[in-house]
Amino acid sequence: MSDQTAPAPSASSVAAGSPPGVSLSALAGYAAPQFALAALYFPVITFLVPYYDTELGLPLLALGAVMVAIRLLDAVTDPLMGAVSDATRSRFGRRKIWLIIATPLVCLSVWMAFTPPDDAGLGYFAIWVTALSLSWTVAITPYFAWGGEIASDYRGRARVAGWRETTTLLGTLAAAVVYGSAPDDPATGLERLAWTVLIALPLGVALAVWLAPSPPQRGRSAPPLSLAAWRAAWSEMMANEAFRRFMASHIANSAANGLPPVLILYFITVVLQGTTQDFVLSFLIYLACAIIGAPIWSQLAQRGAKHRVWGAAMLYAMAVFAAVPLLGAGDVTAFLVISGLTGLAYGADVVLPPAIQADVVDADTAVSGADRTGVYFALLSVVLKGASGLAAGAALVALGAAGFEADGENGALALNTLVALYAVIPILLKGLAVWLIWNFPIDAAAQAELKARIDAALL
């Protein structure tokens, strides 16, 4: 197989053409399911794990081990779901049918996981959080692949990702508001979150199926799901230099983003001596600023190189977050300011990687002739869930091993471990991510050349 390195970027980085004619109704319809899907994603780590720990009395070390095991399972199920989605043929297209199938599975799993009985044990947590992860995979993997297909040009993909990921932030913000509506009753907060998903997800999926288009396949059908086919596909994908560089950077950044959400409640209440209300307020400020930042980063990415815009956003986040290890008891106000400033940067983290990933798929299709959009976006999902989930799970294990007690006395080792995991390691990981992505080989001109090669092959 010939080398699959993408064309070298043009010095001018000029855009090729204008964004495709995707209507506003199609963009809004496509983005609609993400509101509910996002409303359950971060709460699993940020709200659910602490609830099973502090309210139901399950050991933090064991909860962390379960989360690590689930992320390892994702490494198998996500690519498998991507391949199945690529090979699907139905009257609803390759992607929509799986959203329809996943909706009742997600609804059942989120209800069981978010409204556990008082005597729920570790087995209950493991079963229903695993079920929630699997049903999420059935929904999100084809959904993200669909987003990569709606627009086929460099700028248009940033626009599609901007709509979807702004909706992600709105859904996450809504989850924080709903949970915060019962500040002294986490069980009620989780139940209200479950009801939010049960109502919003079917409605969002119905709008997507009705309003958003199903673009035609670009390239030959995916190979049969055999071991030999998987080996051949993996060999071709690993020859894609853009894929290797993007995934390495995304792993580092996802791990960096996976640590603070699972530790923030402990950091605020133990290190800063704040309250759960301070925690909810910081989360709301962070997400509100991310919503403000997302369209700004999307617009910047439609005018310049997406990977450089993303790298600049990460550098900015590192500079702001460097102040966090200096905070101590009583510094809640300063922390809230930092939350808002870093939230602006987080908008880039949710908008730009999927838009870049769609260009990575082009680099594969232009050489192999295969349409593996689902597999590629499944790998993006593995990275997002795996790196962030494994980092979060490992952090919980490390924190438990250091003797940390959420409701007890903590020594210097436990407190220093918490600060290092929450604030120091994420900065180092983001620095690695910037270094890896800065010279990414696909810009607007390179993607236009790839698109031309793919279009010529289809004629």
Coordinates of C-alpha atoms in Angstrom, one line a residue:
M1 CA 0.0 0.0 0.0
S2 CA 1.4 3.4 -0.9
D3 CA 2.2 5.9 1.8
Q4 CA -0.9 7.6 3.0
T5 CA 0.6 10.9 4.1
A6 CA -1.7 13.8 3.4
P7 CA -0.5 16.5 1.0
A8 CA 1.8 19.1 2.5
P9 CA 0.0 22.3 3.5
S10 CA 0.1 25.3 1.3
A11 CA 1.9 28.3 2.6
S12 CA -1.1 30.5 1.8
S13 CA -3.6 28.1 3.4
V14 CA -6.3 29.6 1.2
A15 CA -9.8 28.3 1.5
A16 CA -11.2 26.4 -1.4
G17 CA -14.7 27.6 -2.1
S18 CA -17.4 28.5 0.3
P19 CA -19.2 26.3 2.8
P20 CA -21.7 23.9 1.2
G21 CA -25.3 24.7 1.1
V22 CA -26.4 23.1 4.3
S23 CA -29.5 24.9 5.5
L24 CA -29.9 26.3 9.0
S25 CA -32.8 23.9 9.6
A26 CA -30.6 21.0 8.6
L27 CA -27.8 22.2 10.9
A28 CA -30.3 22.7 13.8
G29 CA -31.9 19.4 13.2
Y30 CA -28.6 17.5 13.1
A31 CA -27.4 19.2 16.3
A32 CA -30.7 18.5 18.3
P33 CA -29.9 15.0 19.7
Q34 CA -26.6 16.3 21.1
F35 CA -28.5 18.3 23.8
A36 CA -29.7 15.2 25.6
L37 CA -26.6 13.1 24.9
A38 CA -24.4 15.9 26.4
A39 CA -26.8 16.3 29.3
L40 CA -25.8 12.8 30.5
Y41 CA -22.1 12.5 29.5
F42 CA -20.3 14.7 32.0
P43 CA -22.8 14.1 34.8
V44 CA -21.7 10.4 34.9
I45 CA -18.3 11.5 36.1
T46 CA -19.0 14.9 37.7
F47 CA -22.2 14.0 39.6
L48 CA -22.8 10.3 39.5
V49 CA -19.5 8.9 40.8
P50 CA -19.5 11.3 43.8
Y51 CA -23.1 10.3 44.6
Y52 CA -22.3 6.6 44.7
D53 CA -19.3 7.4 46.8
T54 CA -20.6 9.9 49.3
E55 CA -24.3 9.1 49.4
L56 CA -24.3 5.3 48.9
G57 CA -21.0 4.6 50.6
L58 CA -19.3 2.7 47.8
P59 CA -15.4 2.9 47.9
L60 CA -13.8 5.4 45.6
L61 CA -11.1 2.9 44.7
A62 CA -13.6 0.4 43.4
L63 CA -15.6 3.0 41.5
G64 CA -12.5 4.2 39.8
A65 CA -11.6 0.6 38.8
V66 CA -15.1 0.1 37.3
M67 CA -14.7 3.3 35.2
V68 CA -11.3 2.1 33.9
A69 CA -12.8 -1.3 33.0
I70 CA -15.7 0.4 31.1
R71 CA -13.2 2.6 29.1
L72 CA -11.2 -0.5 28.2
L73 CA -14.5 -2.1 26.9
D74 CA -15.1 1.0 24.8
A75 CA -11.8 0.4 22.9
V76 CA -13.5 -2.7 21.4
T77 CA -17.1 -1.7 21.1
D78 CA -16.6 1.7 19.6
P79 CA -14.6 0.7 16.5
L80 CA -17.0 -2.3 16.1
M81 CA -20.0 0.1 16.1
G82 CA -18.2 2.3 13.6
A83 CA -17.7 -0.6 11.2
V84 CA -21.3 -1.8 11.6
S85 CA -22.5 1.8 10.9
D86 CA -20.3 2.0 7.8
A87 CA -21.8 -1.2 6.5
T88 CA -25.4 -0.5 7.3
R89 CA -28.0 -0.1 4.6
S90 CA -31.5 1.0 5.5
R91 CA -34.3 3.3 4.3
F92 CA -33.1 5.8 6.9
G93 CA -29.5 5.7 5.7
R94 CA -26.4 4.4 7.4
R95 CA -26.5 6.7 10.5
K96 CA -30.0 7.7 11.4
I97 CA -31.2 4.1 12.0
W98 CA -28.8 3.7 14.9
L99 CA -29.9 6.8 16.6
I100 CA -33.4 5.5 16.5
I101 CA -32.3 2.1 17.9
A102 CA -30.2 3.6 20.6
T103 CA -32.8 6.0 22.0
P104 CA -34.8 3.6 24.2
L105 CA -31.6 1.9 25.3
V106 CA -30.1 5.1 26.5
C107 CA -33.3 6.2 28.2
L108 CA -33.6 2.9 30.1
S109 CA -29.9 2.9 31.1
V110 CA -29.8 6.5 32.3
W111 CA -32.9 6.0 34.4
M112 CA -31.5 3.0 36.1
A113 CA -28.1 4.5 36.6
F114 CA -29.3 7.9 37.8
T115 CA -32.1 6.7 40.1
P116 CA -30.5 3.8 42.1
P117 CA -32.1 2.2 45.1
D118 CA -30.7 3.1 48.5
D119 CA -29.1 -0.3 48.8
A120 CA -27.4 -0.3 45.4
G121 CA -24.0 -1.8 45.5
L122 CA -20.9 -1.9 43.3
G123 CA -22.5 -4.6 41.0
Y124 CA -25.5 -2.3 40.3
F125 CA -23.3 0.6 39.5
A126 CA -21.1 -1.5 37.2
I127 CA -24.1 -3.1 35.3
W128 CA -26.0 0.1 34.6
V129 CA -23.1 2.4 33.9
T130 CA -21.8 -0.2 31.5
A131 CA -25.2 -0.4 29.8
L132 CA -25.3 3.4 29.6
S133 CA -21.8 3.4 28.0
L134 CA -22.8 0.7 25.4
S135 CA -26.0 2.4 24.5
W136 CA -24.2 5.7 24.2
T137 CA -21.8 4.0 21.8
V138 CA -24.6 2.8 19.6
A139 CA -25.9 6.4 19.4
I140 CA -22.8 8.6 19.3
T141 CA -20.5 6.8 17.0
P142 CA -22.8 6.9 13.9
Y143 CA -24.0 10.4 15.0
F144 CA -20.5 11.8 14.8
A145 CA -19.7 10.0 11.6
W146 CA -22.9 11.6 10.1
G147 CA -21.7 15.0 11.1
G148 CA -18.4 14.4 9.2
E149 CA -20.4 13.6 6.0
I150 CA -22.9 16.5 6.0
A151 CA -20.3 19.0 4.8
S152 CA -17.4 17.9 2.6
D153 CA -15.2 21.0 2.7
Y154 CA -12.7 22.4 5.2
R155 CA -14.7 25.5 6.4
G156 CA -18.2 23.8 6.2
R157 CA -17.0 21.1 8.6
A158 CA -16.1 23.7 11.2
R159 CA -19.6 25.1 10.8
V160 CA -21.3 21.7 11.3
A161 CA -19.1 20.9 14.3
G162 CA -19.7 24.4 15.7
W163 CA -23.5 23.8 15.7
R164 CA -23.3 20.4 17.2
E165 CA -20.7 21.3 19.9
T166 CA -22.4 24.5 20.9
T167 CA -25.4 22.3 21.5
T168 CA -23.1 20.0 23.5
L169 CA -22.3 22.9 25.8
L170 CA -25.9 23.9 26.1
G171 CA -26.9 20.4 27.1
T172 CA -24.1 20.2 29.6
L173 CA -25.1 23.6 31.0
A174 CA -28.7 22.5 31.3
A175 CA -27.5 19.4 33.2
A176 CA -25.7 21.5 35.6
V177 CA -28.7 23.8 36.1
V178 CA -31.1 20.8 36.6
Y179 CA -28.8 19.1 39.0
G180 CA -28.2 22.4 40.9
S181 CA -31.9 23.0 41.2
A182 CA -31.7 20.6 44.2
P183 CA -28.4 21.7 45.8
D184 CA -29.0 19.8 49.1
D185 CA -30.6 16.7 47.6
P186 CA -28.3 15.0 45.0
A187 CA -30.7 12.1 44.6
T188 CA -33.4 14.5 43.4
G189 CA -30.9 16.3 41.2
L190 CA -30.0 13.0 39.5
E191 CA -33.6 12.0 39.0
R192 CA -34.4 15.4 37.4
L193 CA -31.4 14.9 35.1
A194 CA -32.8 11.5 34.1
W195 CA -36.2 13.0 33.3
T196 CA -34.4 15.7 31.2
V197 CA -32.8 13.0 29.0
L198 CA -35.9 10.9 28.8
I199 CA -37.8 13.9 27.3
A200 CA -35.2 15.6 25.3
L201 CA -33.5 12.7 23.6
P202 CA -36.5 11.3 21.7
L203 CA -37.5 14.8 20.6
G204 CA -34.0 15.6 19.4
V205 CA -33.6 12.3 17.5
A206 CA -37.0 12.9 15.8
L207 CA -35.9 16.4 14.7
A208 CA -32.6 15.0 13.3
V209 CA -34.2 12.2 11.4
W210 CA -36.8 14.7 9.9
L211 CA -34.6 17.7 9.1
A212 CA -31.0 16.6 8.6
P213 CA -29.9 15.1 5.2
S214 CA -28.1 11.7 4.7
P215 CA -25.3 12.5 2.3
P216 CA -24.4 9.8 -0.3
Q217 CA -21.5 7.5 0.4
R218 CA -18.0 8.7 -0.7
G219 CA -15.9 5.7 -1.6
R220 CA -16.4 2.0 -1.7
S221 CA -18.3 0.1 0.9
A222 CA -16.6 -1.0 4.1
P223 CA -15.1 -4.5 4.0
P224 CA -16.7 -7.5 5.8
L225 CA -16.3 -7.6 9.5
S226 CA -13.5 -10.2 9.5
L227 CA -10.1 -10.3 11.3
A228 CA -8.3 -10.1 8.0
A229 CA -10.4 -7.0 6.9
W230 CA -9.7 -5.4 10.3
R231 CA -5.9 -5.9 9.9
A232 CA -5.9 -4.5 6.4
A233 CA -8.0 -1.5 7.4
W234 CA -5.8 -0.8 10.5
S235 CA -2.6 -1.0 8.4
E236 CA -4.0 1.5 5.9
M237 CA -5.2 3.8 8.7
M238 CA -1.8 3.7 10.5
A239 CA -0.2 4.7 7.2
N240 CA -2.2 8.0 7.5
E241 CA 0.3 10.4 9.0
A242 CA -2.5 12.9 9.7
F243 CA -4.4 10.3 11.6
R244 CA -1.4 9.4 13.7
R245 CA -0.6 13.0 14.7
F246 CA -4.2 14.0 15.3
M247 CA -4.9 11.0 17.5
A248 CA -1.8 11.4 19.6
S249 CA -2.6 15.0 20.2
H250 CA -6.2 14.2 21.0
I251 CA -5.3 11.5 23.4
A252 CA -3.1 13.9 25.4
N253 CA -5.7 16.7 25.4
S254 CA -8.6 14.3 26.3
A255 CA -6.6 12.9 29.2
A256 CA -6.0 16.5 30.4
N257 CA -9.7 17.3 30.1
G258 CA -10.7 14.1 31.9
L259 CA -9.0 14.9 35.2
P260 CA -10.7 18.1 36.4
P261 CA -14.3 17.1 36.1
V262 CA -14.0 14.1 38.4
L263 CA -11.9 16.0 40.9
I264 CA -13.4 19.5 41.0
L265 CA -15.9 18.8 43.7
Y266 CA -13.2 17.5 46.0
F267 CA -10.9 20.4 45.1
I268 CA -13.5 23.1 45.9
T269 CA -14.8 21.6 49.1
V270 CA -11.5 20.3 50.5
V271 CA -8.7 22.5 49.2
L272 CA -10.6 25.8 48.8
Q273 CA -13.0 25.1 51.7
G274 CA -15.9 26.0 49.6
T275 CA -19.4 24.6 49.4
T276 CA -21.4 22.4 46.9
Q277 CA -23.1 25.6 45.8
D278 CA -19.7 27.0 44.9
F279 CA -19.1 23.8 42.9
V280 CA -22.3 24.2 41.0
L281 CA -21.7 27.9 40.4
S282 CA -18.2 27.3 39.0
F283 CA -19.5 24.6 36.7
L284 CA -22.2 27.0 35.4
I285 CA -19.7 29.8 34.8
Y286 CA -17.4 27.4 33.1
L287 CA -20.0 26.1 30.7
A288 CA -21.6 29.5 30.1
C289 CA -18.2 30.8 29.0
A290 CA -17.6 27.7 26.9
I291 CA -20.9 28.5 25.1
I292 CA -19.6 32.0 24.4
G293 CA -16.3 30.7 23.2
A294 CA -17.5 27.9 20.9
P295 CA -18.8 30.0 18.1
I296 CA -15.8 32.3 18.4
W297 CA -13.4 29.4 17.9
S298 CA -15.6 28.1 15.1
Q299 CA -15.4 31.4 13.3
L300 CA -11.7 31.6 13.7
A301 CA -11.3 28.1 12.4
Q302 CA -13.3 29.1 9.3
R303 CA -10.7 31.8 8.6
G304 CA -7.5 30.1 9.5
A305 CA -5.9 26.6 10.0
K306 CA -8.1 24.6 12.4
H307 CA -5.2 22.9 14.0
R308 CA -3.4 26.1 14.8
V309 CA -6.5 27.7 16.2
W310 CA -7.0 24.7 18.5
G311 CA -3.3 24.8 19.5
A312 CA -3.6 28.5 20.4
A313 CA -6.7 27.8 22.5
M314 CA -4.9 25.1 24.5
L315 CA -1.9 27.4 25.1
Y316 CA -4.3 30.0 26.4
A317 CA -6.0 27.5 28.7
M318 CA -2.6 26.3 30.1
A319 CA -1.6 29.9 30.9
V320 CA -4.8 30.6 32.8
F321 CA -4.9 27.2 34.7
A322 CA -1.3 27.6 35.9
A323 CA -2.7 29.8 38.7
V324 CA -4.8 27.0 40.2
P325 CA -2.1 25.2 42.2
L326 CA -1.4 28.6 44.0
L327 CA -4.9 28.7 45.4
G328 CA -5.8 27.8 48.9
A329 CA -8.6 28.0 51.5
G330 CA -10.9 30.9 50.9
D331 CA -9.9 31.5 47.3
V332 CA -13.2 30.6 45.8
T333 CA -13.8 33.9 44.0
A334 CA -10.4 33.7 42.2
F335 CA -11.3 30.1 41.2
L336 CA -14.6 31.3 39.7
V337 CA -12.7 33.8 37.6
I338 CA -10.3 31.1 36.4
S339 CA -13.3 28.8 35.7
G340 CA -14.8 31.4 33.3
L341 CA -11.5 32.1 31.5
T342 CA -10.7 28.4 31.0
G343 CA -14.3 27.8 29.9
L344 CA -13.7 30.1 26.9
A345 CA -10.9 27.8 25.8
Y346 CA -13.0 24.7 26.3
G347 CA -15.2 25.8 23.5
A348 CA -12.3 25.1 21.1
D349 CA -11.8 21.6 22.6
V350 CA -15.3 20.5 21.7
V351 CA -15.7 22.2 18.3
L352 CA -12.4 21.8 16.5
P353 CA -11.3 18.1 16.9
P354 CA -14.3 16.6 15.1
A355 CA -13.9 19.1 12.3
I356 CA -10.2 18.2 12.0
Q357 CA -11.1 14.5 12.1
A358 CA -13.3 14.8 9.1
D359 CA -10.3 16.0 7.1
V360 CA -8.3 13.0 8.4
V361 CA -11.0 10.7 6.9
D362 CA -10.4 12.4 3.5
A363 CA -6.7 11.6 3.7
D364 CA -7.7 8.0 4.0
T365 CA -10.4 7.9 1.4
A366 CA -8.2 9.7 -1.2
V367 CA -5.6 6.9 -1.0
S368 CA -7.5 3.8 -0.1
G369 CA -10.8 4.6 -1.9
A370 CA -12.7 3.2 1.1
D371 CA -15.4 5.0 3.0
R372 CA -14.5 4.4 6.7
T373 CA -16.0 7.5 8.2
G374 CA -17.8 5.5 11.0
V375 CA -14.6 3.7 12.0
Y376 CA -12.6 6.9 12.1
F377 CA -15.1 8.7 14.2
A378 CA -15.4 5.6 16.4
L379 CA -11.7 5.9 17.1
L380 CA -12.3 9.6 17.9
S381 CA -14.9 8.5 20.4
V382 CA -12.6 5.8 21.8
V383 CA -10.0 8.5 22.4
L384 CA -12.4 11.0 23.9
K385 CA -14.0 8.4 26.3
G386 CA -10.9 6.3 26.7
A387 CA -8.3 8.9 27.5
S388 CA -10.6 11.1 29.6
G389 CA -12.3 8.1 31.3
L390 CA -9.0 6.2 32.0
A391 CA -7.4 9.4 33.3
A392 CA -10.4 10.0 35.5
G393 CA -10.5 6.4 36.7
A394 CA -6.8 6.4 37.3
A395 CA -7.1 9.6 39.2
L396 CA -9.7 8.2 41.5
V397 CA -7.6 5.1 42.1
A398 CA -4.5 7.3 42.9
L399 CA -6.5 9.5 45.1
G400 CA -7.9 6.6 47.0
A401 CA -4.4 5.0 47.3
A402 CA -3.1 8.3 48.7
G403 CA -5.6 8.0 51.6
F404 CA -7.9 10.8 50.5
E405 CA -11.2 11.0 52.4
A406 CA -14.0 13.3 51.0
D407 CA -15.6 13.7 54.4
G408 CA -12.6 13.2 56.6
E409 CA -9.2 14.5 57.6
N410 CA -6.6 14.5 54.9
G411 CA -2.8 14.6 55.3
A412 CA -0.3 16.4 53.2
L413 CA 0.1 13.4 50.8
A414 CA -3.6 13.2 50.0
L415 CA -3.9 17.0 49.5
N416 CA -0.8 17.3 47.4
T417 CA -2.0 14.3 45.3
L418 CA -5.4 16.0 44.7
V419 CA -3.8 19.3 43.6
A420 CA -1.3 17.6 41.3
L421 CA -4.0 15.5 39.7
Y422 CA -6.4 18.3 39.3
A423 CA -4.2 21.2 38.2
V424 CA -0.6 20.2 37.4
I425 CA -0.8 17.1 35.3
P426 CA -3.5 18.5 33.0
I427 CA -1.2 21.5 32.1
L428 CA 1.6 19.1 31.2
L429 CA -0.7 16.9 29.1
K430 CA -2.0 19.9 27.2
G431 CA 1.5 21.1 26.4
L432 CA 2.2 17.7 24.8
A433 CA -1.0 18.0 22.8
V434 CA 0.0 21.4 21.4
W435 CA 3.4 20.1 20.4
L436 CA 1.9 17.2 18.6
I437 CA -0.8 19.2 16.7
W438 CA 1.1 22.4 15.7
N439 CA 2.5 21.0 12.5
F440 CA -0.5 19.0 11.5
P441 CA -0.3 18.3 7.7
I442 CA -3.8 19.3 6.5
D443 CA -5.0 22.9 6.1
A444 CA -7.7 24.3 3.7
A445 CA -5.6 24.0 0.6
A446 CA -4.5 20.4 1.4
Q447 CA -8.0 19.4 2.1
A448 CA -9.3 20.9 -1.1
E449 CA -6.8 18.8 -3.0
L450 CA -7.9 15.7 -1.2
K451 CA -11.6 16.5 -1.9
A452 CA -10.8 16.9 -5.6
R453 CA -9.1 13.5 -5.7
I454 CA -12.1 11.9 -4.0
D455 CA -14.6 13.6 -6.3
A456 CA -12.6 12.7 -9.4
A457 CA -12.6 9.0 -8.3
L458 CA -16.4 9.0 -8.0
L459 CA -17.0 10.3 -11.5

